[in-house]
Each structure stands twice: as C-alpha cells, then as structure tokens.
PDB file of C-alpha atoms in Angstrom:
ATOM      1  CA  UNK A   1       1.571 -54.799  33.463  1.00  0.00           C
ATOM      2  CA  UNK A   2       1.529 -54.047  29.747  1.00  0.00           C
ATOM      3  CA  UNK A   3       0.550 -50.592  28.410  1.00  0.00           C
ATOM      4  CA  UNK A   4      -2.235 -50.606  25.784  1.00  0.00           C
ATOM      5  CA  UNK A   5      -1.684 -48.161  22.932  1.00  0.00           C
ATOM      6  CA  UNK A   6      -4.548 -46.852  20.765  1.00  0.00           C
ATOM      7  CA  UNK A   7      -3.957 -45.468  17.464  1.00  0.00           C
ATOM      8  CA  UNK A   8      -5.758 -44.675  14.081  1.00  0.00           C
ATOM      9  CA  UNK A   9      -7.924 -42.002  12.886  1.00  0.00           C
ATOM     10  CA  UNK A  10     -10.569 -42.304  15.575  1.00  0.00           C
ATOM     11  CA  UNK A  11      -8.047 -41.689  18.311  1.00  0.00           C
ATOM     12  CA  UNK A  12      -6.463 -38.847  16.365  1.00  0.00           C
ATOM     13  CA  UNK A  13      -9.845 -37.118  15.986  1.00  0.00           C
ATOM     14  CA  UNK A  14     -10.663 -37.635  19.722  1.00  0.00           C
ATOM     15  CA  UNK A  15      -7.373 -35.890  20.654  1.00  0.00           C
ATOM     16  CA  UNK A  16      -8.104 -33.080  18.122  1.00  0.00           C
ATOM     17  CA  UNK A  17     -11.665 -32.494  19.548  1.00  0.00           C
ATOM     18  CA  UNK A  18     -10.146 -32.356  23.023  1.00  0.00           C
ATOM     19  CA  UNK A  19      -7.526 -29.810  22.020  1.00  0.00           C
ATOM     20  CA  UNK A  20      -9.939 -27.710  20.122  1.00  0.00           C
ATOM     21  CA  UNK A  21     -12.452 -27.752  23.132  1.00  0.00           C
ATOM     22  CA  UNK A  22      -9.517 -26.657  25.350  1.00  0.00           C
ATOM     23  CA  UNK A  23      -8.692 -23.760  22.901  1.00  0.00           C
ATOM     24  CA  UNK A  24     -12.251 -22.604  22.659  1.00  0.00           C
ATOM     25  CA  UNK A  25     -12.536 -22.574  26.554  1.00  0.00           C
ATOM     26  CA  UNK A  26      -9.363 -20.509  26.780  1.00  0.00           C
ATOM     27  CA  UNK A  27      -9.401 -18.241  23.730  1.00  0.00           C
ATOM     28  CA  UNK A  28     -12.948 -17.164  23.729  1.00  0.00           C
ATOM     29  CA  UNK A  29     -12.940 -15.805  27.128  1.00  0.00           C
ATOM     30  CA  UNK A  30      -9.736 -14.094  26.716  1.00  0.00           C
ATOM     31  CA  UNK A  31     -10.749 -12.382  23.391  1.00  0.00           C
ATOM     32  CA  UNK A  32     -14.045 -11.246  24.963  1.00  0.00           C
ATOM     33  CA  UNK A  33     -12.113  -9.860  27.975  1.00  0.00           C
ATOM     34  CA  UNK A  34      -9.559  -8.026  25.906  1.00  0.00           C
ATOM     35  CA  UNK A  35     -12.257  -6.531  23.584  1.00  0.00           C
ATOM     36  CA  UNK A  36     -14.191  -5.520  26.779  1.00  0.00           C
ATOM     37  CA  UNK A  37     -11.214  -3.685  28.222  1.00  0.00           C
ATOM     38  CA  UNK A  38     -10.601  -1.930  24.930  1.00  0.00           C
ATOM     39  CA  UNK A  39     -14.152  -0.873  24.630  1.00  0.00           C
ATOM     40  CA  UNK A  40     -14.136   0.383  28.259  1.00  0.00           C
ATOM     41  CA  UNK A  41     -11.140   2.625  27.543  1.00  0.00           C
ATOM     42  CA  UNK A  42     -12.615   3.784  24.237  1.00  0.00           C
ATOM     43  CA  UNK A  43     -16.203   4.739  25.507  1.00  0.00           C
ATOM     44  CA  UNK A  44     -15.067   5.545  29.034  1.00  0.00           C
ATOM     45  CA  UNK A  45     -18.013   3.428  30.341  1.00  0.00           C
ATOM     46  CA  UNK A  46     -18.879   0.081  31.682  1.00  0.00           C
ATOM     47  CA  UNK A  47     -22.476  -0.525  30.621  1.00  0.00           C
ATOM     48  CA  UNK A  48     -22.026   0.312  26.865  1.00  0.00           C
ATOM     49  CA  UNK A  49     -19.059  -2.197  26.484  1.00  0.00           C
ATOM     50  CA  UNK A  50     -21.082  -4.991  28.111  1.00  0.00           C
ATOM     51  CA  UNK A  51     -24.041  -4.221  25.873  1.00  0.00           C
ATOM     52  CA  UNK A  52     -21.805  -4.482  22.737  1.00  0.00           C
ATOM     53  CA  UNK A  53     -20.178  -7.658  23.899  1.00  0.00           C
ATOM     54  CA  UNK A  54     -23.495  -9.222  24.652  1.00  0.00           C
ATOM     55  CA  UNK A  55     -24.798  -8.373  21.215  1.00  0.00           C
ATOM     56  CA  UNK A  56     -21.798  -9.752  19.460  1.00  0.00           C
ATOM     57  CA  UNK A  57     -22.058 -13.001  21.397  1.00  0.00           C
ATOM     58  CA  UNK A  58     -25.654 -13.168  20.474  1.00  0.00           C
ATOM     59  CA  UNK A  59     -24.964 -12.669  16.864  1.00  0.00           C
ATOM     60  CA  UNK A  60     -22.254 -15.257  16.997  1.00  0.00           C
ATOM     61  CA  UNK A  61     -24.627 -17.801  18.634  1.00  0.00           C
ATOM     62  CA  UNK A  62     -27.481 -17.157  16.176  1.00  0.00           C
ATOM     63  CA  UNK A  63     -25.086 -17.522  13.212  1.00  0.00           C
ATOM     64  CA  UNK A  64     -23.942 -20.882  14.450  1.00  0.00           C
ATOM     65  CA  UNK A  65     -27.387 -22.021  15.156  1.00  0.00           C
ATOM     66  CA  UNK A  66     -28.722 -21.056  11.582  1.00  0.00           C
ATOM     67  CA  UNK A  67     -25.494 -22.444   9.943  1.00  0.00           C
ATOM     68  CA  UNK A  68     -26.098 -25.827  11.796  1.00  0.00           C
ATOM     69  CA  UNK A  69     -29.632 -26.045  10.500  1.00  0.00           C
ATOM     70  CA  UNK A  70     -28.500 -25.140   6.981  1.00  0.00           C
ATOM     71  CA  UNK A  71     -25.531 -27.499   6.881  1.00  0.00           C
ATOM     72  CA  UNK A  72     -27.404 -30.561   8.259  1.00  0.00           C
ATOM     73  CA  UNK A  73     -30.844 -30.339   6.860  1.00  0.00           C
ATOM     74  CA  UNK A  74     -30.354 -28.237   3.675  1.00  0.00           C
ATOM     75  CA  UNK A  75     -26.752 -29.077   2.360  1.00  0.00           C
ATOM     76  CA  UNK A  76     -26.588 -32.394   3.930  1.00  0.00           C
ATOM     77  CA  UNK A  77     -23.110 -32.113   5.660  1.00  0.00           C
ATOM     78  CA  UNK A  78     -22.273 -34.907   7.912  1.00  0.00           C
ATOM     79  CA  UNK A  79     -20.715 -32.517  10.490  1.00  0.00           C
ATOM     80  CA  UNK A  80     -18.409 -29.622  11.124  1.00  0.00           C
ATOM     81  CA  UNK A  81     -14.727 -29.388  11.923  1.00  0.00           C
ATOM     82  CA  UNK A  82     -14.279 -29.065  15.654  1.00  0.00           C
ATOM     83  CA  UNK A  83     -12.259 -25.822  15.143  1.00  0.00           C
ATOM     84  CA  UNK A  84     -15.061 -24.276  13.172  1.00  0.00           C
ATOM     85  CA  UNK A  85     -16.775 -22.413  16.084  1.00  0.00           C
ATOM     86  CA  UNK A  86     -13.570 -20.780  16.972  1.00  0.00           C
ATOM     87  CA  UNK A  87     -12.678 -19.491  13.575  1.00  0.00           C
ATOM     88  CA  UNK A  88     -16.322 -18.130  13.215  1.00  0.00           C
ATOM     89  CA  UNK A  89     -15.979 -16.479  16.473  1.00  0.00           C
ATOM     90  CA  UNK A  90     -12.735 -14.725  15.803  1.00  0.00           C
ATOM     91  CA  UNK A  91     -14.067 -13.433  12.463  1.00  0.00           C
ATOM     92  CA  UNK A  92     -17.476 -12.244  13.807  1.00  0.00           C
ATOM     93  CA  UNK A  93     -15.898 -10.599  16.932  1.00  0.00           C
ATOM     94  CA  UNK A  94     -13.302  -8.778  14.742  1.00  0.00           C
ATOM     95  CA  UNK A  95     -15.809  -7.702  12.186  1.00  0.00           C
ATOM     96  CA  UNK A  96     -19.032  -7.285  14.057  1.00  0.00           C
ATOM     97  CA  UNK A  97     -17.644  -5.250  16.915  1.00  0.00           C
ATOM     98  CA  UNK A  98     -16.147  -2.806  14.383  1.00  0.00           C
ATOM     99  CA  UNK A  99     -19.613  -1.883  13.135  1.00  0.00           C
ATOM    100  CA  UNK A 100     -20.876  -1.485  16.629  1.00  0.00           C
ATOM    101  CA  UNK A 101     -17.977   0.757  17.558  1.00  0.00           C
ATOM    102  CA  UNK A 102     -18.662   2.997  14.555  1.00  0.00           C
ATOM    103  CA  UNK A 103     -22.252   3.355  15.623  1.00  0.00           C
ATOM    104  CA  UNK A 104     -21.847   3.827  19.341  1.00  0.00           C
ATOM    105  CA  UNK A 105     -18.934   6.269  19.152  1.00  0.00           C
ATOM    106  CA  UNK A 106     -20.995   8.349  17.061  1.00  0.00           C
ATOM    107  CA  UNK A 107     -23.995   8.008  19.260  1.00  0.00           C
ATOM    108  CA  UNK A 108     -21.616   9.103  22.145  1.00  0.00           C
ATOM    109  CA  UNK A 109     -20.501  12.261  20.311  1.00  0.00           C
ATOM    110  CA  UNK A 110     -24.191  13.163  19.591  1.00  0.00           C
ATOM    111  CA  UNK A 111     -25.213  12.382  23.144  1.00  0.00           C
ATOM    112  CA  UNK A 112     -22.871  14.920  24.461  1.00  0.00           C
ATOM    113  CA  UNK A 113     -24.751  17.483  22.500  1.00  0.00           C
ATOM    114  CA  UNK A 114     -28.248  16.244  22.287  1.00  0.00           C
ATOM    115  CA  UNK A 115     -28.725  13.608  24.918  1.00  0.00           C
ATOM    116  CA  UNK A 116     -28.655   9.887  24.552  1.00  0.00           C
ATOM    117  CA  UNK A 117     -32.222   9.391  22.964  1.00  0.00           C
ATOM    118  CA  UNK A 118     -31.797  12.038  20.331  1.00  0.00           C
ATOM    119  CA  UNK A 119     -28.090  11.166  19.834  1.00  0.00           C
ATOM    120  CA  UNK A 120     -28.999   7.584  19.239  1.00  0.00           C
ATOM    121  CA  UNK A 121     -31.236   8.443  16.355  1.00  0.00           C
ATOM    122  CA  UNK A 122     -28.859  11.017  14.843  1.00  0.00           C
ATOM    123  CA  UNK A 123     -26.036   8.546  15.142  1.00  0.00           C
ATOM    124  CA  UNK A 124     -27.914   5.814  13.462  1.00  0.00           C
ATOM    125  CA  UNK A 125     -28.979   8.009  10.666  1.00  0.00           C
ATOM    126  CA  UNK A 126     -25.421   9.272  10.136  1.00  0.00           C
ATOM    127  CA  UNK A 127     -23.764   5.901  10.044  1.00  0.00           C
ATOM    128  CA  UNK A 128     -26.584   3.631   8.771  1.00  0.00           C
ATOM    129  CA  UNK A 129     -25.794   3.855   5.068  1.00  0.00           C
ATOM    130  CA  UNK A 130     -22.106   3.487   5.314  1.00  0.00           C
ATOM    131  CA  UNK A 131     -22.245   0.521   7.715  1.00  0.00           C
ATOM    132  CA  UNK A 132     -24.908  -1.255   5.794  1.00  0.00           C
ATOM    133  CA  UNK A 133     -22.977  -0.942   2.389  1.00  0.00           C
ATOM    134  CA  UNK A 134     -19.813  -2.313   4.203  1.00  0.00           C
ATOM    135  CA  UNK A 135     -21.727  -5.154   5.715  1.00  0.00           C
ATOM    136  CA  UNK A 136     -23.289  -6.191   2.456  1.00  0.00           C
ATOM    137  CA  UNK A 137     -19.835  -6.126   0.720  1.00  0.00           C
ATOM    138  CA  UNK A 138     -18.313  -8.142   3.503  1.00  0.00           C
ATOM    139  CA  UNK A 139     -20.971 -10.646   3.650  1.00  0.00           C
ATOM    140  CA  UNK A 140     -20.831 -11.228  -0.187  1.00  0.00           C
ATOM    141  CA  UNK A 141     -17.148 -11.678   0.096  1.00  0.00           C
ATOM    142  CA  UNK A 142     -17.365 -14.353   2.693  1.00  0.00           C
ATOM    143  CA  UNK A 143     -20.426 -15.829   1.016  1.00  0.00           C
ATOM    144  CA  UNK A 144     -18.234 -16.657  -2.088  1.00  0.00           C
ATOM    145  CA  UNK A 145     -16.232 -19.166   0.125  1.00  0.00           C
ATOM    146  CA  UNK A 146     -19.649 -21.156   0.225  1.00  0.00           C
ATOM    147  CA  UNK A 147     -18.940 -22.140  -3.500  1.00  0.00           C
ATOM    148  CA  UNK A 148     -15.702 -23.832  -2.710  1.00  0.00           C
ATOM    149  CA  UNK A 149     -15.511 -27.559  -2.742  1.00  0.00           C
ATOM    150  CA  UNK A 150     -13.784 -27.758   0.615  1.00  0.00           C
ATOM    151  CA  UNK A 151     -16.455 -28.289   3.338  1.00  0.00           C
ATOM    152  CA  UNK A 152     -14.500 -26.271   6.076  1.00  0.00           C
ATOM    153  CA  UNK A 153     -14.216 -23.251   4.032  1.00  0.00           C
ATOM    154  CA  UNK A 154     -17.788 -23.464   2.554  1.00  0.00           C
ATOM    155  CA  UNK A 155     -19.158 -23.645   6.183  1.00  0.00           C
ATOM    156  CA  UNK A 156     -16.900 -20.967   7.401  1.00  0.00           C
ATOM    157  CA  UNK A 157     -17.912 -18.569   4.556  1.00  0.00           C
ATOM    158  CA  UNK A 158     -21.632 -19.182   5.099  1.00  0.00           C
ATOM    159  CA  UNK A 159     -21.497 -18.827   8.874  1.00  0.00           C
ATOM    160  CA  UNK A 160     -19.419 -15.587   8.758  1.00  0.00           C
ATOM    161  CA  UNK A 161     -21.606 -14.235   6.007  1.00  0.00           C
ATOM    162  CA  UNK A 162     -24.784 -14.913   8.027  1.00  0.00           C
ATOM    163  CA  UNK A 163     -23.282 -13.421  11.188  1.00  0.00           C
ATOM    164  CA  UNK A 164     -22.240 -10.275   9.339  1.00  0.00           C
ATOM    165  CA  UNK A 165     -25.809  -9.886   7.864  1.00  0.00           C
ATOM    166  CA  UNK A 166     -27.361 -10.461  11.227  1.00  0.00           C
ATOM    167  CA  UNK A 167     -25.045  -7.803  12.914  1.00  0.00           C
ATOM    168  CA  UNK A 168     -25.719  -5.378  10.112  1.00  0.00           C
ATOM    169  CA  UNK A 169     -29.548  -5.500   9.908  1.00  0.00           C
ATOM    170  CA  UNK A 170     -30.649  -6.766  13.146  1.00  0.00           C
ATOM    171  CA  UNK A 171     -28.063  -6.311  15.912  1.00  0.00           C
ATOM    172  CA  UNK A 172     -26.803  -2.845  15.002  1.00  0.00           C
ATOM    173  CA  UNK A 173     -29.963  -1.379  13.466  1.00  0.00           C
ATOM    174  CA  UNK A 174     -32.475  -2.837  15.936  1.00  0.00           C
ATOM    175  CA  UNK A 175     -30.903  -4.263  19.034  1.00  0.00           C
ATOM    176  CA  UNK A 176     -28.134  -1.934  19.899  1.00  0.00           C
ATOM    177  CA  UNK A 177     -30.310   1.022  18.998  1.00  0.00           C
ATOM    178  CA  UNK A 178     -33.287  -0.238  21.093  1.00  0.00           C
ATOM    179  CA  UNK A 179     -30.962  -0.902  24.080  1.00  0.00           C
ATOM    180  CA  UNK A 180     -29.380   2.555  23.898  1.00  0.00           C
ATOM    181  CA  UNK A 181     -32.844   4.214  23.819  1.00  0.00           C
ATOM    182  CA  UNK A 182     -34.066   2.085  26.604  1.00  0.00           C
ATOM    183  CA  UNK A 183     -30.981   2.444  28.842  1.00  0.00           C
ATOM    184  CA  UNK A 184     -30.832   6.159  28.028  1.00  0.00           C
ATOM    185  CA  UNK A 185     -28.131   7.893  30.170  1.00  0.00           C
ATOM    186  CA  UNK A 186     -27.412   4.556  31.961  1.00  0.00           C
ATOM    187  CA  UNK A 187     -25.730   3.388  28.769  1.00  0.00           C
ATOM    188  CA  UNK A 188     -22.661   5.460  29.669  1.00  0.00           C
ATOM    189  CA  UNK A 189     -22.430   4.669  33.343  1.00  0.00           C
ATOM    190  CA  UNK A 190     -20.273   5.631  35.289  1.00  0.00           C
ATOM    191  CA  UNK A 191     -19.005   8.479  33.057  1.00  0.00           C
ATOM    192  CA  UNK A 192     -20.387  11.942  33.453  1.00  0.00           C
ATOM    193  CA  UNK A 193     -22.277  11.608  30.302  1.00  0.00           C
ATOM    194  CA  UNK A 194     -24.503   9.187  32.169  1.00  0.00           C
ATOM    195  CA  UNK A 195     -25.680  11.912  34.426  1.00  0.00           C
ATOM    196  CA  UNK A 196     -26.484  14.231  31.677  1.00  0.00           C
ATOM    197  CA  UNK A 197     -30.167  15.153  31.498  1.00  0.00           C
ATOM    198  CA  UNK A 198     -32.185  14.962  28.331  1.00  0.00           C
ATOM    199  CA  UNK A 199     -33.202  18.335  26.712  1.00  0.00           C
ATOM    200  CA  UNK A 200     -36.515  19.389  28.167  1.00  0.00           C
ATOM    201  CA  UNK A 201     -39.399  19.026  26.019  1.00  0.00           C
ATOM    202  CA  UNK A 202     -37.408  16.839  23.673  1.00  0.00           C
ATOM    203  CA  UNK A 203     -39.196  16.306  20.444  1.00  0.00           C
ATOM    204  CA  UNK A 204     -37.608  13.496  18.271  1.00  0.00           C
ATOM    205  CA  UNK A 205     -39.440  14.857  15.132  1.00  0.00           C
ATOM    206  CA  UNK A 206     -37.741  18.165  15.437  1.00  0.00           C
ATOM    207  CA  UNK A 207     -34.843  17.043  13.503  1.00  0.00           C
ATOM    208  CA  UNK A 208     -36.234  16.508   9.896  1.00  0.00           C
ATOM    209  CA  UNK A 209     -33.300  14.357   8.781  1.00  0.00           C
ATOM    210  CA  UNK A 210     -34.462  10.884   7.669  1.00  0.00           C
ATOM    211  CA  UNK A 211     -33.453   8.170  10.099  1.00  0.00           C
ATOM    212  CA  UNK A 212     -32.024   5.130   8.431  1.00  0.00           C
ATOM    213  CA  UNK A 213     -32.679   1.795  10.017  1.00  0.00           C
ATOM    214  CA  UNK A 214     -30.622  -0.315   7.772  1.00  0.00           C
TER     215      UNK A 214
END
C-alpha cells in the first residue's frame, strides 16, 4: 500500500512538542539527581539535600502556576513554547539552590557549635541581608526580559523573576527555616551532627542579635 506523508506547521509543532516532552522527562530527573548527589556530598547528610530539592521543585511549580495565570488572564498570551518549562527549571534550580546552599551551609556551621535550632536562627540572621539583596538584583535582571517584544523571552524573564522572588522571600526565609527548626537534628541524618543534643536550657532570646527574615 501507499505511505501517507503528513507535513506542514501542525505536524512540525507536534514533533517539537513530543521532543520537548521527552527532554523534560529525561533532563529534569537527571538534573535533580545530580544536584541531590552534590548536596549530599557537601552537607554529608541525606535529609537536608532532600529538603532542599523539595523546596526548589515547589518554588519551580509555584512560579509556573503563577506565570500561567499571568500570561493567560492578564497579558492575554495564546500559549507558551513547549520548551519553556525546561528553561525555567534549569534557571531556577541553578539559581535557587545556590541561595539555599548559602543558608544551609551556614546553618550547619552554627549547628556544630550551638545546635540546630539556635544555629538555624543565627544562620538566617547572618545570611539574610546578603541573599535577599542578591535575589532582588537577580529578579530585577530577569524581569527586564519581560519588556522584550519576543513572547518566549518575556515569559521566561517573568517566570524566572517570580521564582527567584518566591525562593528569596518565602522558600528560604520561611519554608527552609521552618523545616530546619521542625526537623531539628534529624535534618543532618545520618551524620554525627544529627545525634548532637541541643544545649540544655536553650534560650533563643539569649543572643541579642536581630534575626532577619528577609
């Protein structure tokens, strides 16, 4: 029998979407696994890297969701490029995990001296101003892309800027800190730091240094 050939823009778009879906299913898990292994070696723990990966994925999902609402109902865009989620993911993982690493490594250093609870507050106070300033500058930089007449770059800039702001003001300042306080020593399992006992009679008000939450 004869072979039917299908061409045109519609067929090309279908092939591109399938290729991008395949790339998403392959690259995203590999990137997360690679980052997880690096965090495990850096922090010498299992729980803390899992917490950081989960918060970054949550930030990515929230940024995509908010961006979709803005693009469709505010800006009136017809849709997004099928490669858009992958680019946003790569940027947010690369940028968002940096801020969390800065915070958690400082918390770990302080936890070795003061315990996890007190170390969390000291680490947040010590890194809060620097990370917040960097996040604002980075979000503003990507936000400028939103003014470009190219829809893909405008969407990418807005989504990454939203993700960076979420990571800076909510994920790092609130979520990671709250999880660290809640998990306490379990945050560093199975390292020896996880078995460290908190200082008896710990008074979180003893240190008069102000705690920055943003």
